[in-house]
Amino acid sequence: DLTLKQTRAYCKLTYLESIPTLDEALAAVIDDTTLEGVMLDMKEAPAMQTTLDIVANRTKLALAKGRSVKMVVDFPDSAVAEAYAAATKPPGVTCMTETSIEDADKYGCTYFAPRWSRGPMADTVIPAQKRGINVFFWTIEEVEYMNFFIESSQPRGMLTDRSPLLFLRAQKYPEFYAP
């Protein structure tokens, strides 16, 4: 495990920029982009409250600048989910769970993001989306799987490293993303 100081000393981003803190990264999103949302992929339960405190501060600063940036906290397991449940959450923050649709309901999440290896889960996904829970599968790279998941369960989105390919699939299936 490296400290932030060590990470900054030994690691750089693509164009040799320093590794930012969460606060610096959110400041850049608010000040230097037109992004409308950020997903915070939480991996460690003890970091939850500190993360939410940073989000609260940056959300206030964004609103003062006339910006509205949706902050979504993602949790991959029950320990991080329980830390989210126990934390003081700033207004406007929502959650996404990778665990189950039941956990999305339990923690009040508006997003459910199962791994693609669990299959299209149409019996779960379609009713959940009708109740307002948006489903995004991850990480789908092959066009055959993209088509299969879109046709089978009509998710609201997918995470992929091949976004141009997914964009073309979305053009073929206009019901793929219906906000």
mmCIF file of C-alpha atoms in Angstrom, residues 11-158:
data_model
loop_
_atom_site.group_PDB
_atom_site.id
_atom_site.type_symbol
_atom_site.label_atom_id
_atom_site.label_comp_id
_atom_site.label_asym_id
_atom_site.label_seq_id
_atom_site.Cartn_x
_atom_site.Cartn_y
_atom_site.Cartn_z
ATOM 1 C CA CYS A 11 2.944 7.478 -10.559
ATOM 2 C CA LYS A 12 1.664 9.938 -13.156
ATOM 3 C CA LEU A 13 -1.382 10.181 -15.357
ATOM 4 C CA THR A 14 -1.172 9.801 -19.132
ATOM 5 C CA TYR A 15 0.211 13.283 -19.784
ATOM 6 C CA LEU A 16 2.466 13.264 -16.714
ATOM 7 C CA GLU A 17 -0.064 15.023 -14.504
ATOM 8 C CA SER A 18 0.014 14.336 -10.783
ATOM 9 C CA ILE A 19 -2.483 11.832 -9.382
ATOM 10 C CA PRO A 20 -5.347 13.981 -8.019
ATOM 11 C CA THR A 21 -7.104 13.586 -4.713
ATOM 12 C CA LEU A 22 -10.852 13.022 -4.854
ATOM 13 C CA ASP A 23 -11.385 16.659 -3.936
ATOM 14 C CA GLU A 24 -9.107 17.813 -6.766
ATOM 15 C CA ALA A 25 -10.744 15.464 -9.254
ATOM 16 C CA LEU A 26 -14.252 16.676 -8.354
ATOM 17 C CA ALA A 27 -13.065 20.292 -8.572
ATOM 18 C CA ALA A 28 -11.819 19.577 -12.096
ATOM 19 C CA VAL A 29 -15.142 17.975 -13.052
ATOM 20 C CA ILE A 30 -17.030 21.024 -11.816
ATOM 21 C CA ASP A 31 -14.662 23.734 -13.049
ATOM 22 C CA ASP A 32 -13.195 22.276 -16.236
ATOM 23 C CA THR A 33 -15.859 20.043 -17.811
ATOM 24 C CA THR A 34 -19.516 19.930 -18.738
ATOM 25 C CA LEU A 35 -19.986 16.489 -17.180
ATOM 26 C CA GLU A 36 -23.372 16.069 -15.554
ATOM 27 C CA GLY A 37 -22.541 13.099 -13.365
ATOM 28 C CA VAL A 38 -19.802 11.245 -11.544
ATOM 29 C CA MET A 39 -19.774 7.652 -10.344
ATOM 30 C CA LEU A 40 -17.650 7.066 -7.262
ATOM 31 C CA ASP A 41 -16.636 3.408 -7.306
ATOM 32 C CA MET A 42 -16.179 2.754 -3.587
ATOM 33 C CA LYS A 43 -13.996 -0.183 -2.604
ATOM 34 C CA GLU A 44 -13.274 0.457 1.071
ATOM 35 C CA ALA A 45 -15.994 0.867 3.699
ATOM 36 C CA PRO A 46 -13.885 3.001 6.076
ATOM 37 C CA ALA A 47 -13.524 5.683 3.383
ATOM 38 C CA MET A 48 -17.278 6.176 2.959
ATOM 39 C CA GLN A 49 -17.993 9.070 5.336
ATOM 40 C CA THR A 50 -14.870 11.009 4.317
ATOM 41 C CA THR A 51 -15.823 10.547 0.665
ATOM 42 C CA LEU A 52 -19.375 11.741 1.283
ATOM 43 C CA ASP A 53 -18.067 14.777 3.179
ATOM 44 C CA ILE A 54 -15.888 15.712 0.189
ATOM 45 C CA VAL A 55 -18.874 15.201 -2.123
ATOM 46 C CA ALA A 56 -21.053 17.422 0.092
ATOM 47 C CA ASN A 57 -18.512 20.243 -0.035
ATOM 48 C CA ARG A 58 -17.983 19.983 -3.799
ATOM 49 C CA THR A 59 -21.742 19.768 -4.439
ATOM 50 C CA LYS A 60 -22.259 23.051 -2.532
ATOM 51 C CA LEU A 61 -19.451 24.712 -4.482
ATOM 52 C CA ALA A 62 -20.888 23.446 -7.771
ATOM 53 C CA LEU A 63 -24.330 24.844 -6.962
ATOM 54 C CA ALA A 64 -22.764 28.212 -6.060
ATOM 55 C CA LYS A 65 -21.264 28.214 -9.571
ATOM 56 C CA GLY A 66 -24.581 27.321 -11.174
ATOM 57 C CA ARG A 67 -23.523 23.732 -11.840
ATOM 58 C CA SER A 68 -25.468 20.621 -10.981
ATOM 59 C CA VAL A 69 -23.419 17.418 -11.012
ATOM 60 C CA LYS A 70 -25.117 14.165 -10.010
ATOM 61 C CA MET A 71 -22.960 12.154 -7.611
ATOM 62 C CA VAL A 72 -23.541 8.395 -7.594
ATOM 63 C CA VAL A 73 -21.853 6.211 -4.972
ATOM 64 C CA ASP A 74 -21.312 2.648 -6.182
ATOM 65 C CA PHE A 75 -20.798 -0.238 -3.786
ATOM 66 C CA PRO A 76 -19.663 -3.718 -4.767
ATOM 67 C CA ASP A 77 -20.352 -5.579 -1.532
ATOM 68 C CA SER A 78 -22.306 -5.595 1.706
ATOM 69 C CA ALA A 79 -19.545 -4.012 3.834
ATOM 70 C CA VAL A 80 -19.426 -0.902 1.658
ATOM 71 C CA ALA A 81 -23.225 -0.899 1.421
ATOM 72 C CA GLU A 82 -23.557 -0.939 5.213
ATOM 73 C CA ALA A 83 -21.045 1.917 5.485
ATOM 74 C CA TYR A 84 -23.195 3.886 3.023
ATOM 75 C CA ALA A 85 -26.328 3.131 5.046
ATOM 76 C CA ALA A 86 -24.657 4.307 8.263
ATOM 77 C CA ALA A 87 -23.162 7.466 6.743
ATOM 78 C CA THR A 88 -24.559 10.982 6.696
ATOM 79 C CA LYS A 89 -25.394 11.570 3.061
ATOM 80 C CA PRO A 90 -25.426 15.000 1.447
ATOM 81 C CA PRO A 91 -28.516 16.039 -0.534
ATOM 82 C CA GLY A 92 -28.551 14.888 -4.124
ATOM 83 C CA VAL A 93 -26.278 11.875 -3.662
ATOM 84 C CA THR A 94 -27.691 8.566 -4.794
ATOM 85 C CA CYS A 95 -26.309 5.060 -4.875
ATOM 86 C CA MET A 96 -25.702 2.177 -7.229
ATOM 87 C CA THR A 97 -25.251 -1.375 -6.040
ATOM 88 C CA GLU A 98 -23.593 -4.242 -7.839
ATOM 89 C CA THR A 99 -24.968 -6.843 -5.441
ATOM 90 C CA SER A 100 -28.722 -7.343 -5.978
ATOM 91 C CA ILE A 101 -31.961 -5.614 -6.815
ATOM 92 C CA GLU A 102 -33.025 -6.327 -3.228
ATOM 93 C CA ASP A 103 -30.063 -4.278 -2.003
ATOM 94 C CA ALA A 104 -31.001 -1.474 -4.398
ATOM 95 C CA ASP A 105 -34.390 -1.392 -2.682
ATOM 96 C CA LYS A 106 -32.928 -1.776 0.820
ATOM 97 C CA TYR A 107 -30.474 1.127 0.440
ATOM 98 C CA GLY A 108 -32.688 3.349 -1.711
ATOM 99 C CA CYS A 109 -30.449 3.117 -4.765
ATOM 100 C CA THR A 110 -31.635 4.387 -8.119
ATOM 101 C CA TYR A 111 -29.108 2.237 -9.983
ATOM 102 C CA PHE A 112 -28.287 -1.460 -10.127
ATOM 103 C CA ALA A 113 -25.133 -2.548 -11.984
ATOM 104 C CA PRO A 114 -24.723 -6.323 -12.175
ATOM 105 C CA ARG A 115 -21.783 -8.013 -13.876
ATOM 106 C CA TRP A 116 -22.565 -9.277 -17.361
ATOM 107 C CA SER A 117 -21.591 -12.804 -16.279
ATOM 108 C CA ARG A 118 -24.844 -12.991 -14.286
ATOM 109 C CA GLY A 119 -26.740 -12.994 -17.586
ATOM 110 C CA PRO A 120 -29.393 -10.537 -18.810
ATOM 111 C CA MET A 121 -31.658 -11.178 -15.786
ATOM 112 C CA ALA A 122 -34.740 -10.027 -17.720
ATOM 113 C CA ASP A 123 -37.134 -11.241 -14.987
ATOM 114 C CA THR A 124 -35.363 -8.913 -12.549
ATOM 115 C CA VAL A 125 -34.288 -6.025 -14.784
ATOM 116 C CA ILE A 126 -37.527 -5.189 -16.586
ATOM 117 C CA PRO A 127 -39.717 -4.963 -13.423
ATOM 118 C CA ALA A 128 -36.985 -3.043 -11.571
ATOM 119 C CA GLN A 129 -36.766 -0.453 -14.323
ATOM 120 C CA LYS A 130 -40.537 -0.065 -14.306
ATOM 121 C CA ARG A 131 -40.177 0.793 -10.584
ATOM 122 C CA GLY A 132 -37.557 3.460 -11.359
ATOM 123 C CA ILE A 133 -34.330 1.549 -10.743
ATOM 124 C CA ASN A 134 -32.001 2.019 -13.706
ATOM 125 C CA VAL A 135 -29.956 -1.045 -14.652
ATOM 126 C CA PHE A 136 -26.509 -0.849 -16.246
ATOM 127 C CA PHE A 137 -24.572 -4.046 -17.005
ATOM 128 C CA TRP A 138 -20.787 -4.091 -16.872
ATOM 129 C CA THR A 139 -18.373 -4.719 -18.584
ATOM 130 C CA ILE A 140 -19.664 -5.835 -21.983
ATOM 131 C CA GLU A 141 -17.176 -5.698 -24.852
ATOM 132 C CA GLU A 142 -18.473 -7.929 -27.653
ATOM 133 C CA VAL A 143 -21.212 -6.841 -30.062
ATOM 134 C CA GLU A 144 -23.020 -10.185 -29.801
ATOM 135 C CA TYR A 145 -23.338 -9.782 -26.029
ATOM 136 C CA MET A 146 -24.363 -6.141 -26.356
ATOM 137 C CA ASN A 147 -27.171 -7.129 -28.735
ATOM 138 C CA PHE A 148 -28.215 -10.075 -26.576
ATOM 139 C CA PHE A 149 -28.446 -8.009 -23.383
ATOM 140 C CA ILE A 150 -30.260 -5.131 -25.093
ATOM 141 C CA GLU A 151 -32.762 -7.469 -26.728
ATOM 142 C CA SER A 152 -33.268 -9.629 -23.626
ATOM 143 C CA SER A 153 -33.579 -7.144 -20.796
ATOM 144 C CA GLN A 154 -33.559 -3.616 -22.278
ATOM 145 C CA PRO A 155 -31.132 -2.151 -19.719
ATOM 146 C CA ARG A 156 -30.699 1.620 -19.417
ATOM 147 C CA GLY A 157 -27.034 1.290 -20.250
ATOM 148 C CA MET A 158 -23.818 -0.675 -20.246
#
